[in-house]
Backbone as JSON Lines, residues from 0, in Angstrom:
{"i":0,"aa":"M","n":[7.35,3.8,-24.76],"ca":[7.83,2.75,-23.87],"c":[6.76,2.43,-22.83]}
{"i":1,"aa":"R","n":[6.45,1.16,-22.67],"ca":[5.41,0.74,-21.74],"c":[5.98,0.58,-20.34]}
{"i":2,"aa":"K","n":[5.3,1.16,-19.38],"ca":[5.71,1.02,-17.99],"c":[4.56,0.41,-17.21]}
{"i":3,"aa":"L","n":[4.81,-0.77,-16.65],"ca":[3.83,-1.48,-15.84],"c":[4.41,-1.68,-14.46]}
{"i":4,"aa":"T","n":[3.66,-1.3,-13.44],"ca":[4.07,-1.5,-12.05],"c":[3.07,-2.44,-11.39]}
{"i":5,"aa":"E","n":[3.59,-3.48,-10.74],"ca":[2.73,-4.44,-10.04],"c":[3.06,-4.41,-8.55]}
{"i":6,"aa":"I","n":[2.01,-4.34,-7.76],"ca":[2.14,-4.24,-6.3],"c":[1.28,-5.31,-5.65]}
{"i":7,"aa":"R","n":[1.86,-6.01,-4.67],"ca":[1.1,-6.99,-3.89],"c":[1.04,-6.5,-2.45]}
{"i":8,"aa":"W","n":[-0.18,-6.54,-1.9],"ca":[-0.44,-6.1,-0.52],"c":[-0.69,-7.32,0.36]}
{"i":9,"aa":"H","n":[-0.09,-7.33,1.55],"ca":[-0.37,-8.36,2.56],"c":[-0.86,-7.65,3.82]}
{"i":10,"aa":"G","n":[-1.97,-8.11,4.34],"ca":[-2.51,-7.54,5.58],"c":[-3.41,-8.55,6.25]}
{"i":11,"aa":"R","n":[-4.16,-8.09,7.2],"ca":[-5.14,-8.92,7.89],"c":[-6.51,-8.27,7.68]}
{"i":12,"aa":"G","n":[-7.53,-9.12,7.65],"ca":[-8.89,-8.62,7.47],"c":[-9.2,-7.53,8.48]}
{"i":13,"aa":"G","n":[-9.69,-6.4,8.01],"ca":[-10.05,-5.3,8.89],"c":[-9.01,-4.2,8.97]}
{"i":14,"aa":"Q","n":[-7.82,-4.43,8.39],"ca":[-6.77,-3.41,8.46],"c":[-6.79,-2.46,7.26]}
{"i":15,"aa":"G","n":[-7.59,-2.78,6.26],"ca":[-7.74,-1.88,5.14],"c":[-6.79,-2.09,3.98]}
{"i":16,"aa":"A","n":[-6.11,-3.23,3.91],"ca":[-5.2,-3.48,2.78],"c":[-5.97,-3.52,1.47]}
{"i":17,"aa":"K","n":[-7.11,-4.18,1.47],"ca":[-7.93,-4.25,0.25],"c":[-8.4,-2.85,-0.13]}
{"i":18,"aa":"T","n":[-8.86,-2.09,0.82],"ca":[-9.34,-0.74,0.57],"c":[-8.21,0.13,0.02]}
{"i":19,"aa":"A","n":[-7.02,0.02,0.6],"ca":[-5.88,0.81,0.13],"c":[-5.53,0.45,-1.31]}
{"i":20,"aa":"A","n":[-5.53,-0.84,-1.63],"ca":[-5.23,-1.28,-3.0],"c":[-6.25,-0.72,-3.98]}
{"i":21,"aa":"L","n":[-7.51,-0.75,-3.59],"ca":[-8.56,-0.22,-4.47],"c":[-8.48,1.3,-4.59]}
{"i":22,"aa":"L","n":[-8.14,1.98,-3.5],"ca":[-7.97,3.43,-3.54],"c":[-6.81,3.82,-4.45]}
{"i":23,"aa":"L","n":[-5.71,3.08,-4.36],"ca":[-4.56,3.36,-5.21],"c":[-4.95,3.21,-6.68]}
{"i":24,"aa":"A","n":[-5.68,2.15,-7.0],"ca":[-6.13,1.95,-8.37],"c":[-7.04,3.1,-8.81]}
{"i":25,"aa":"D","n":[-7.93,3.53,-7.94],"ca":[-8.85,4.62,-8.27],"c":[-8.1,5.92,-8.53]}
{"i":26,"aa":"V","n":[-7.17,6.24,-7.66],"ca":[-6.4,7.48,-7.8],"c":[-5.54,7.43,-9.06]}
{"i":27,"aa":"A","n":[-4.93,6.28,-9.34],"ca":[-4.12,6.15,-10.56],"c":[-5.0,6.3,-11.8]}
{"i":28,"aa":"F","n":[-6.2,5.72,-11.75],"ca":[-7.14,5.84,-12.87],"c":[-7.52,7.3,-13.09]}
{"i":29,"aa":"Q","n":[-7.83,8.0,-12.0],"ca":[-8.19,9.42,-12.1],"c":[-7.04,10.25,-12.65]}
{"i":30,"aa":"S","n":[-5.81,9.73,-12.51],"ca":[-4.62,10.41,-13.02],"c":[-4.32,10.04,-14.47]}
{"i":31,"aa":"G","n":[-5.2,9.24,-15.08],"ca":[-5.04,8.9,-16.48],"c":[-4.33,7.59,-16.76]}
{"i":32,"aa":"M","n":[-4.07,6.81,-15.73],"ca":[-3.37,5.54,-15.91],"c":[-4.37,4.41,-16.19]}
{"i":33,"aa":"H","n":[-3.88,3.31,-16.7],"ca":[-4.65,2.08,-16.84],"c":[-4.38,1.28,-15.58]}
{"i":34,"aa":"V","n":[-5.44,0.71,-14.98],"ca":[-5.26,0.08,-13.66],"c":[-6.05,-1.21,-13.52]}
{"i":35,"aa":"Q","n":[-5.59,-1.99,-12.57],"ca":[-6.35,-3.11,-12.01],"c":[-6.08,-3.07,-10.5]}
{"i":36,"aa":"G","n":[-7.11,-3.2,-9.72],"ca":[-6.98,-3.28,-8.27],"c":[-7.96,-4.33,-7.81]}
{"i":37,"aa":"F","n":[-7.46,-5.38,-7.14],"ca":[-8.34,-6.48,-6.77],"c":[-7.8,-7.26,-5.59]}
{"i":38,"aa":"P","n":[-8.68,-7.84,-4.79],"ca":[-8.26,-8.7,-3.68],"c":[-8.25,-10.16,-4.11]}
{"i":39,"aa":"E","n":[-7.54,-10.97,-3.34],"ca":[-7.61,-12.42,-3.5],"c":[-8.39,-12.92,-2.29]}
{"i":40,"aa":"Y","n":[-9.49,-13.54,-2.56],"ca":[-10.35,-13.95,-1.47],"c":[-10.09,-15.39,-1.03]}
{"i":41,"aa":"G","n":[-10.18,-15.58,0.25],"ca":[-10.11,-16.89,0.87],"c":[-11.17,-16.89,1.96]}
{"i":42,"aa":"P","n":[-10.91,-17.57,3.06],"ca":[-11.88,-17.56,4.15],"c":[-11.82,-16.24,4.92]}
{"i":43,"aa":"E","n":[-12.58,-15.25,4.45],"ca":[-12.51,-13.92,5.03],"c":[-13.1,-13.89,6.44]}
{"i":44,"aa":"R","n":[-12.32,-13.33,7.31],"ca":[-12.79,-13.04,8.65],"c":[-11.83,-12.01,9.25]}
{"i":45,"aa":"M","n":[-12.31,-11.28,10.19],"ca":[-11.5,-10.26,10.82],"c":[-10.22,-10.88,11.36]}
{"i":46,"aa":"G","n":[-9.09,-10.32,10.98],"ca":[-7.8,-10.79,11.47],"c":[-7.14,-11.86,10.62]}
{"i":47,"aa":"A","n":[-7.86,-12.44,9.67],"ca":[-7.27,-13.47,8.8],"c":[-6.37,-12.81,7.75]}
{"i":48,"aa":"P","n":[-5.29,-13.47,7.35],"ca":[-4.43,-12.9,6.31],"c":[-5.18,-12.71,5.0]}
{"i":49,"aa":"I","n":[-4.94,-11.56,4.35],"ca":[-5.54,-11.28,3.05],"c":[-4.44,-10.78,2.11]}
{"i":50,"aa":"T","n":[-4.71,-10.91,0.83],"ca":[-3.79,-10.41,-0.19],"c":[-4.6,-9.57,-1.18]}
{"i":51,"aa":"A","n":[-4.02,-8.47,-1.6],"ca":[-4.65,-7.63,-2.62],"c":[-3.57,-7.22,-3.61]}
{"i":52,"aa":"F","n":[-4.0,-6.76,-4.78],"ca":[-3.06,-6.48,-5.85],"c":[-3.41,-5.19,-6.58]}
{"i":53,"aa":"D","n":[-2.37,-4.56,-7.13],"ca":[-2.53,-3.41,-8.03],"c":[-1.63,-3.61,-9.24]}
{"i":54,"aa":"R","n":[-2.19,-3.32,-10.4],"ca":[-1.41,-3.17,-11.63],"c":[-1.68,-1.76,-12.12]}
{"i":55,"aa":"I","n":[-0.62,-1.02,-12.4],"ca":[-0.75,0.36,-12.87],"c":[0.17,0.52,-14.08]}
{"i":56,"aa":"S","n":[-0.4,1.01,-15.17],"ca":[0.37,1.1,-16.42],"c":[0.0,2.36,-17.19]}
{"i":57,"aa":"D","n":[0.92,2.76,-18.05],"ca":[0.62,3.9,-18.93],"c":[-0.02,3.44,-20.24]}
{"i":58,"aa":"S","n":[-0.24,2.13,-20.39],"ca":[-0.93,1.6,-21.57],"c":[-1.89,0.49,-21.13]}
{"i":59,"aa":"P","n":[-2.8,0.07,-21.99],"ca":[-3.78,-0.94,-21.6],"c":[-3.13,-2.21,-21.02]}
{"i":60,"aa":"I","n":[-3.78,-2.77,-20.02],"ca":[-3.29,-3.98,-19.34],"c":[-4.07,-5.17,-19.89]}
{"i":61,"aa":"R","n":[-3.35,-6.12,-20.43],"ca":[-3.99,-7.28,-21.07],"c":[-3.97,-8.52,-20.19]}
{"i":62,"aa":"V","n":[-3.16,-8.55,-19.17],"ca":[-3.07,-9.72,-18.3],"c":[-4.14,-9.64,-17.21]}
{"i":63,"aa":"H","n":[-4.74,-10.8,-16.9],"ca":[-5.79,-10.85,-15.86],"c":[-5.52,-12.05,-14.96]}
{"i":64,"aa":"S","n":[-4.59,-11.88,-14.04],"ca":[-4.24,-12.95,-13.11],"c":[-3.74,-12.3,-11.83]}
{"i":65,"aa":"N","n":[-3.49,-13.14,-10.84],"ca":[-2.83,-12.63,-9.64],"c":[-1.44,-12.15,-10.04]}
{"i":66,"aa":"I","n":[-0.77,-11.5,-9.13],"ca":[0.58,-11.0,-9.39],"c":[1.57,-11.92,-8.66]}
{"i":67,"aa":"Y","n":[2.41,-12.59,-9.45],"ca":[3.34,-13.56,-8.89],"c":[4.77,-13.04,-8.78]}
{"i":68,"aa":"E","n":[5.09,-12.0,-9.54],"ca":[6.42,-11.39,-9.49],"c":[6.27,-9.87,-9.37]}
{"i":69,"aa":"P","n":[5.85,-9.4,-8.19],"ca":[5.58,-7.97,-8.02],"c":[6.85,-7.13,-8.03]}
{"i":70,"aa":"D","n":[6.66,-5.87,-8.41],"ca":[7.73,-4.89,-8.3],"c":[7.86,-4.41,-6.86]}
{"i":71,"aa":"F","n":[6.71,-4.35,-6.18],"ca":[6.67,-3.86,-4.8],"c":[5.73,-4.73,-3.98]}
{"i":72,"aa":"V","n":[6.08,-4.88,-2.7],"ca":[5.22,-5.58,-1.75],"c":[4.99,-4.65,-0.57]}
{"i":73,"aa":"V","n":[3.75,-4.58,-0.12],"ca":[3.37,-3.79,1.05],"c":[2.91,-4.76,2.13]}
{"i":74,"aa":"V","n":[3.51,-4.68,3.31],"ca":[3.14,-5.53,4.44],"c":[2.51,-4.63,5.51]}
{"i":75,"aa":"V","n":[1.19,-4.7,5.61],"ca":[0.45,-3.84,6.53],"c":[0.57,-4.32,7.97]}
{"i":76,"aa":"D","n":[0.8,-5.62,8.16],"ca":[0.91,-6.2,9.5],"c":[2.21,-6.99,9.61]}
{"i":77,"aa":"E","n":[3.12,-6.47,10.41],"ca":[4.46,-7.06,10.58],"c":[4.41,-8.52,11.04]}
{"i":78,"aa":"T","n":[3.38,-8.93,11.77],"ca":[3.32,-10.31,12.27],"c":[3.21,-11.32,11.13]}
{"i":79,"aa":"L","n":[2.79,-10.87,9.94],"ca":[2.69,-11.78,8.8],"c":[4.07,-12.26,8.34]}
{"i":80,"aa":"L","n":[5.13,-11.54,8.7],"ca":[6.48,-11.95,8.32],"c":[6.84,-13.31,8.9]}
{"i":81,"aa":"H","n":[6.17,-13.71,9.98],"ca":[6.46,-14.99,10.64],"c":[5.71,-16.15,10.01]}
{"i":82,"aa":"S","n":[4.66,-15.86,9.24],"ca":[3.83,-16.96,8.74],"c":[3.67,-17.01,7.22]}
{"i":83,"aa":"I","n":[4.01,-15.94,6.52],"ca":[3.83,-15.88,5.07],"c":[5.14,-15.43,4.43]}
{"i":84,"aa":"D","n":[5.49,-16.05,3.31],"ca":[6.68,-15.62,2.58],"c":[6.28,-14.41,1.73]}
{"i":85,"aa":"V","n":[6.33,-13.24,2.34],"ca":[5.89,-12.02,1.67],"c":[6.83,-11.61,0.55]}
{"i":86,"aa":"T","n":[8.04,-12.16,0.52],"ca":[9.0,-11.81,-0.53],"c":[8.93,-12.75,-1.73]}
{"i":87,"aa":"A","n":[8.05,-13.73,-1.7],"ca":[7.95,-14.69,-2.81],"c":[7.75,-13.96,-4.13]}
{"i":88,"aa":"G","n":[8.66,-14.19,-5.08],"ca":[8.56,-13.59,-6.4],"c":[8.93,-12.12,-6.49]}
{"i":89,"aa":"L","n":[9.2,-11.47,-5.37],"ca":[9.5,-10.04,-5.37],"c":[10.79,-9.76,-6.14]}
{"i":90,"aa":"K","n":[10.69,-8.87,-7.1],"ca":[11.84,-8.55,-7.94],"c":[12.94,-7.88,-7.11]}
{"i":91,"aa":"K","n":[14.19,-8.26,-7.4],"ca":[15.32,-7.69,-6.65],"c":[15.48,-6.2,-6.88]}
{"i":92,"aa":"D","n":[15.03,-5.7,-8.04],"ca":[15.14,-4.27,-8.29],"c":[13.89,-3.53,-7.82]}
{"i":93,"aa":"G","n":[13.0,-4.23,-7.13],"ca":[11.81,-3.63,-6.55],"c":[12.08,-3.26,-5.1]}
{"i":94,"aa":"A","n":[11.05,-3.36,-4.27],"ca":[11.22,-3.01,-2.86],"c":[10.06,-3.57,-2.05]}
{"i":95,"aa":"I","n":[10.3,-3.71,-0.76],"ca":[9.26,-4.11,0.18],"c":[9.08,-2.99,1.2]}
{"i":96,"aa":"L","n":[7.84,-2.73,1.55],"ca":[7.48,-1.71,2.54],"c":[6.79,-2.42,3.7]}
{"i":97,"aa":"I","n":[7.29,-2.22,4.92],"ca":[6.76,-2.91,6.09],"c":[6.32,-1.92,7.15]}
{"i":98,"aa":"N","n":[5.12,-2.12,7.67],"ca":[4.6,-1.34,8.78],"c":[5.21,-1.89,10.06]}
{"i":99,"aa":"T","n":[6.09,-1.14,10.69],"ca":[6.8,-1.62,11.88],"c":[7.4,-0.46,12.66]}
{"i":100,"aa":"E","n":[7.7,-0.73,13.91],"ca":[8.45,0.22,14.73],"c":[9.95,-0.04,14.59]}
{"i":101,"aa":"R","n":[10.3,-1.23,14.09],"ca":[11.71,-1.62,13.98],"c":[12.34,-1.07,12.71]}
{"i":102,"aa":"N","n":[13.68,-1.13,12.67],"ca":[14.36,-0.68,11.45],"c":[14.54,-1.86,10.5]}
{"i":103,"aa":"A","n":[14.87,-1.55,9.28],"ca":[14.97,-2.56,8.23],"c":[15.97,-3.67,8.56]}
{"i":104,"aa":"E","n":[17.09,-3.31,9.15],"ca":[18.12,-4.3,9.47],"c":[17.6,-5.37,10.42]}
{"i":105,"aa":"E","n":[16.75,-4.99,11.35],"ca":[16.18,-5.97,12.29],"c":[15.24,-6.95,11.6]}
{"i":106,"aa":"L","n":[14.66,-6.56,10.49],"ca":[13.68,-7.39,9.79],"c":[14.3,-8.32,8.75]}
{"i":107,"aa":"L","n":[15.52,-8.05,8.33],"ca":[16.16,-8.84,7.28],"c":[16.12,-10.35,7.53]}
{"i":108,"aa":"P","n":[16.35,-10.83,8.76],"ca":[16.29,-12.28,8.97],"c":[14.91,-12.89,8.68]}
{"i":109,"aa":"L","n":[13.87,-12.08,8.66],"ca":[12.52,-12.57,8.39],"c":[12.13,-12.5,6.92]}
{"i":110,"aa":"L","n":[13.04,-12.02,6.07],"ca":[12.71,-11.78,4.67],"c":[13.29,-12.82,3.71]}
{"i":111,"aa":"N","n":[13.6,-13.99,4.22],"ca":[14.01,-15.14,3.38],"c":[15.12,-14.82,2.39]}
{"i":112,"aa":"G","n":[16.1,-14.05,2.83],"ca":[17.25,-13.75,1.98],"c":[17.02,-12.68,0.94]}
{"i":113,"aa":"Y","n":[15.89,-11.99,0.99],"ca":[15.61,-10.94,0.01],"c":[16.74,-9.9,0.05]}
{"i":114,"aa":"E","n":[17.25,-9.56,-1.14],"ca":[18.4,-8.67,-1.24],"c":[18.06,-7.29,-1.77]}
{"i":115,"aa":"G","n":[16.79,-7.02,-2.05],"ca":[16.38,-5.73,-2.58],"c":[16.22,-4.68,-1.49]}
{"i":116,"aa":"R","n":[15.61,-3.57,-1.88],"ca":[15.41,-2.46,-0.94],"c":[14.3,-2.78,0.06]}
{"i":117,"aa":"V","n":[14.52,-2.39,1.31],"ca":[13.54,-2.6,2.38],"c":[13.24,-1.24,3.0]}
{"i":118,"aa":"Y","n":[11.96,-0.87,2.99],"ca":[11.52,0.38,3.58],"c":[10.6,0.08,4.76]}
{"i":119,"aa":"T","n":[10.6,0.97,5.72],"ca":[9.71,0.8,6.87],"c":[8.99,2.13,7.15]}
{"i":120,"aa":"I","n":[7.86,1.98,7.81],"ca":[7.13,3.14,8.32],"c":[6.37,2.67,9.56]}
{"i":121,"aa":"N","n":[6.31,3.53,10.55],"ca":[5.53,3.23,11.75],"c":[4.14,3.84,11.53]}
{"i":122,"aa":"A","n":[3.28,3.06,10.87],"ca":[1.94,3.54,10.53],"c":[1.11,3.83,11.78]}
{"i":123,"aa":"K","n":[1.35,3.08,12.85],"ca":[0.59,3.33,14.08],"c":[0.91,4.72,14.63]}
{"i":124,"aa":"D","n":[2.18,5.08,14.65],"ca":[2.57,6.4,15.13],"c":[1.97,7.5,14.26]}
{"i":125,"aa":"V","n":[2.03,7.33,12.93],"ca":[1.45,8.31,12.02],"c":[-0.04,8.47,12.29]}
{"i":126,"aa":"C","n":[-0.74,7.34,12.44],"ca":[-2.19,7.38,12.69],"c":[-2.53,8.06,14.01]}
{"i":127,"aa":"M","n":[-1.81,7.72,15.07],"ca":[-2.13,8.28,16.37],"c":[-1.86,9.79,16.4]}
{"i":128,"aa":"R","n":[-0.84,10.24,15.67],"ca":[-0.52,11.67,15.62],"c":[-1.49,12.47,14.77]}
{"i":129,"aa":"T","n":[-2.14,11.83,13.81],"ca":[-2.99,12.58,12.88],"c":[-4.48,12.25,12.98]}
{"i":130,"aa":"L","n":[-4.78,10.99,13.28],"ca":[-6.18,10.54,13.31],"c":[-6.69,10.25,14.71]}
{"i":131,"aa":"G","n":[-5.78,9.94,15.63],"ca":[-6.19,9.57,16.97],"c":[-6.68,8.13,17.07]}
{"i":132,"aa":"K","n":[-6.68,7.41,15.95],"ca":[-7.11,6.0,15.89],"c":[-6.18,5.29,14.92]}
{"i":133,"aa":"Y","n":[-6.11,3.98,15.04],"ca":[-5.19,3.2,14.21],"c":[-5.87,2.64,12.97]}
{"i":134,"aa":"F","n":[-5.62,3.28,11.84],"ca":[-6.06,2.83,10.52],"c":[-4.82,2.76,9.64]}
{"i":135,"aa":"P","n":[-4.1,1.63,9.65],"ca":[-2.79,1.58,8.98],"c":[-2.83,1.75,7.47]}
{"i":136,"aa":"N","n":[-3.97,1.53,6.85],"ca":[-3.99,1.6,5.38],"c":[-3.69,3.0,4.84]}
{"i":137,"aa":"T","n":[-4.09,4.03,5.54],"ca":[-3.88,5.39,5.05],"c":[-2.39,5.71,4.92]}
{"i":138,"aa":"P","n":[-1.59,5.55,5.98],"ca":[-0.16,5.84,5.82],"c":[0.55,4.86,4.88]}
{"i":139,"aa":"M","n":[0.12,3.61,4.85],"ca":[0.76,2.63,3.96],"c":[0.52,3.0,2.5]}
{"i":140,"aa":"L","n":[-0.65,3.51,2.2],"ca":[-0.98,3.94,0.84],"c":[-0.04,5.06,0.4]}
{"i":141,"aa":"A","n":[0.12,6.07,1.23],"ca":[1.01,7.18,0.88],"c":[2.45,6.7,0.77]}
{"i":142,"aa":"A","n":[2.86,5.83,1.67],"ca":[4.24,5.34,1.66],"c":[4.57,4.58,0.38]}
{"i":143,"aa":"I","n":[3.65,3.74,-0.1],"ca":[3.96,2.98,-1.33],"c":[3.96,3.9,-2.55]}
{"i":144,"aa":"V","n":[3.15,4.95,-2.52],"ca":[3.2,5.93,-3.61],"c":[4.58,6.61,-3.62]}
{"i":145,"aa":"K","n":[5.08,6.95,-2.45],"ca":[6.4,7.59,-2.34],"c":[7.5,6.67,-2.87]}
{"i":146,"aa":"I","n":[7.47,5.41,-2.44],"ca":[8.52,4.46,-2.8],"c":[8.46,4.08,-4.28]}
{"i":147,"aa":"S","n":[7.27,3.82,-4.77],"ca":[7.12,3.32,-6.13],"c":[7.17,4.41,-7.18]}
{"i":148,"aa":"G","n":[6.74,5.61,-6.83],"ca":[6.7,6.7,-7.79],"c":[5.65,6.51,-8.88]}
{"i":149,"aa":"V","n":[4.63,5.67,-8.63],"ca":[3.63,5.41,-9.66],"c":[2.78,6.63,-9.98]}
{"i":150,"aa":"I","n":[2.67,7.54,-9.04],"ca":[1.91,8.77,-9.23],"c":[2.72,9.89,-8.58]}
{"i":151,"aa":"P","n":[2.88,11.03,-9.21],"ca":[3.57,12.15,-8.54],"c":[2.86,12.49,-7.23]}
{"i":152,"aa":"E","n":[3.64,12.78,-6.2],"ca":[3.07,13.0,-4.86],"c":[2.01,14.09,-4.83]}
{"i":153,"aa":"G","n":[2.24,15.2,-5.48],"ca":[1.26,16.29,-5.49],"c":[-0.05,15.87,-6.12]}
{"i":154,"aa":"E","n":[0.04,15.15,-7.22],"ca":[-1.15,14.66,-7.91],"c":[-1.87,13.63,-7.04]}
{"i":155,"aa":"F","n":[-1.1,12.77,-6.39],"ca":[-1.67,11.77,-5.48],"c":[-2.47,12.46,-4.38]}
{"i":156,"aa":"L","n":[-1.88,13.44,-3.73],"ca":[-2.57,14.13,-2.63],"c":[-3.82,14.84,-3.12]}
{"i":157,"aa":"S","n":[-3.74,15.47,-4.28],"ca":[-4.9,16.15,-4.84],"c":[-6.03,15.17,-5.14]}
{"i":158,"aa":"Q","n":[-5.71,14.06,-5.78],"ca":[-6.72,13.04,-6.1],"c":[-7.29,12.4,-4.84]}
{"i":159,"aa":"M","n":[-6.43,12.17,-3.84],"ca":[-6.91,11.57,-2.59],"c":[-7.85,12.52,-1.86]}
{"i":160,"aa":"E","n":[-7.52,13.8,-1.87],"ca":[-8.4,14.76,-1.2],"c":[-9.78,14.76,-1.87]}
{"i":161,"aa":"E","n":[-9.8,14.74,-3.18],"ca":[-11.07,14.7,-3.9],"c":[-11.84,13.41,-3.59]}
{"i":162,"aa":"S","n":[-11.14,12.29,-3.59],"ca":[-11.77,10.99,-3.32],"c":[-12.31,10.93,-1.89]}
{"i":163,"aa":"L","n":[-11.51,11.38,-0.93],"ca":[-11.94,11.34,0.47],"c":[-13.07,12.34,0.75]}
{"i":164,"aa":"R","n":[-13.02,13.47,0.08],"ca":[-14.1,14.47,0.24],"c":[-15.43,13.87,-0.2]}
{"i":165,"aa":"H","n":[-15.4,13.11,-1.29],"ca":[-16.61,12.45,-1.78],"c":[-17.02,11.31,-0.83]}
{"i":166,"aa":"K","n":[-16.03,10.5,-0.43],"ca":[-16.32,9.34,0.43],"c":[-16.87,9.76,1.8]}
{"i":167,"aa":"F","n":[-16.31,10.83,2.35],"ca":[-16.71,11.27,3.69],"c":[-17.53,12.55,3.64]}
{"i":168,"aa":"A","n":[-18.4,12.68,2.65],"ca":[-19.2,13.89,2.49],"c":[-20.04,14.19,3.73]}
{"i":169,"aa":"K","n":[-20.48,13.14,4.42],"ca":[-21.31,13.35,5.62],"c":[-20.48,13.42,6.89]}
{"i":170,"aa":"K","n":[-19.15,13.21,6.77],"ca":[-18.25,13.3,7.92],"c":[-17.01,14.12,7.54]}
{"i":171,"aa":"P","n":[-17.18,15.4,7.24],"ca":[-16.05,16.21,6.76],"c":[-14.88,16.29,7.74]}
{"i":172,"aa":"E","n":[-15.14,16.06,9.02],"ca":[-14.07,16.11,10.01],"c":[-13.03,15.01,9.8]}
{"i":173,"aa":"V","n":[-13.41,13.95,9.11],"ca":[-12.51,12.83,8.84],"c":[-11.49,13.2,7.75]}
{"i":174,"aa":"L","n":[-11.86,14.07,6.86],"ca":[-11.01,14.46,5.74],"c":[-9.68,15.04,6.21]}
{"i":175,"aa":"D","n":[-9.72,15.98,7.12],"ca":[-8.52,16.67,7.57],"c":[-7.5,15.69,8.17]}
{"i":176,"aa":"G","n":[-7.95,14.81,9.05],"ca":[-7.06,13.84,9.68],"c":[-6.43,12.9,8.68]}
{"i":177,"aa":"N","n":[-7.22,12.43,7.72],"ca":[-6.69,11.52,6.7],"c":[-5.67,12.22,5.81]}
{"i":178,"aa":"M","n":[-5.93,13.46,5.44],"ca":[-4.98,14.19,4.62],"c":[-3.68,14.44,5.39]}
{"i":179,"aa":"K","n":[-3.78,14.74,6.68],"ca":[-2.57,14.91,7.5],"c":[-1.79,13.6,7.59]}
{"i":180,"aa":"A","n":[-2.52,12.48,7.71],"ca":[-1.86,11.17,7.78],"c":[-1.12,10.87,6.48]}
{"i":181,"aa":"L","n":[-1.74,11.16,5.35],"ca":[-1.09,10.93,4.05],"c":[0.17,11.77,3.91]}
{"i":182,"aa":"K","n":[0.08,13.04,4.25],"ca":[1.23,13.94,4.12],"c":[2.37,13.54,5.07]}
{"i":183,"aa":"L","n":[2.02,13.19,6.31],"ca":[3.04,12.8,7.27],"c":[3.71,11.48,6.83]}
{"i":184,"aa":"A","n":[2.93,10.56,6.31],"ca":[3.49,9.28,5.87],"c":[4.49,9.47,4.75]}
{"i":185,"aa":"L","n":[4.25,10.42,3.85],"ca":[5.21,10.69,2.78],"c":[6.57,11.12,3.34]}
{"i":186,"aa":"L","n":[6.55,11.72,4.52],"ca":[7.79,12.18,5.15],"c":[8.43,11.12,6.06]}
{"i":187,"aa":"E","n":[7.64,10.19,6.54],"ca":[8.1,9.25,7.56],"c":[8.68,7.93,7.04]}
{"i":188,"aa":"V","n":[8.58,7.68,5.75],"ca":[9.11,6.43,5.2],"c":[10.62,6.42,5.39]}
{"i":189,"aa":"R","n":[11.12,5.26,5.89],"ca":[12.57,5.12,6.12],"c":[13.1,4.0,5.24]}
């Protein structure tokens, strides 16, 4: 049986949505999955809205297009709810994950009648408690793994540690904070 999961990311330039989407694809690939991870480019500048995508499957992926009917949507910046229809095409049996201090019920009026599952995480709080700086992509990455179940959590953490150890080989002090942020985010999703 073929299982394909499609995820659409919404963020702003500089928040790491593109990086998180690519990291998820890399970790899924290292776990033996077939993947696509790619951004949609427009007029890139710091703070401008960006979109990125992930396709993760247990068999080869033959489609090569943007994702118009995602299983999951990740909103890295809550302010985008006021200007972009982040729920466009989102499957009712899927879910949306929003970086916010508010609870899901408060956000429902901004979700254009979406009736599926709504998850939230306060990525800023997770970052400040573990990293001392605000990098929302790290907790959002762990949170979507938890919600979607595309990779078992233990395998995800193991692959992320290996990836981050390689990426930050010259800054090993960064590894510990990022791993703490990932682990805490897995617990903080509401």
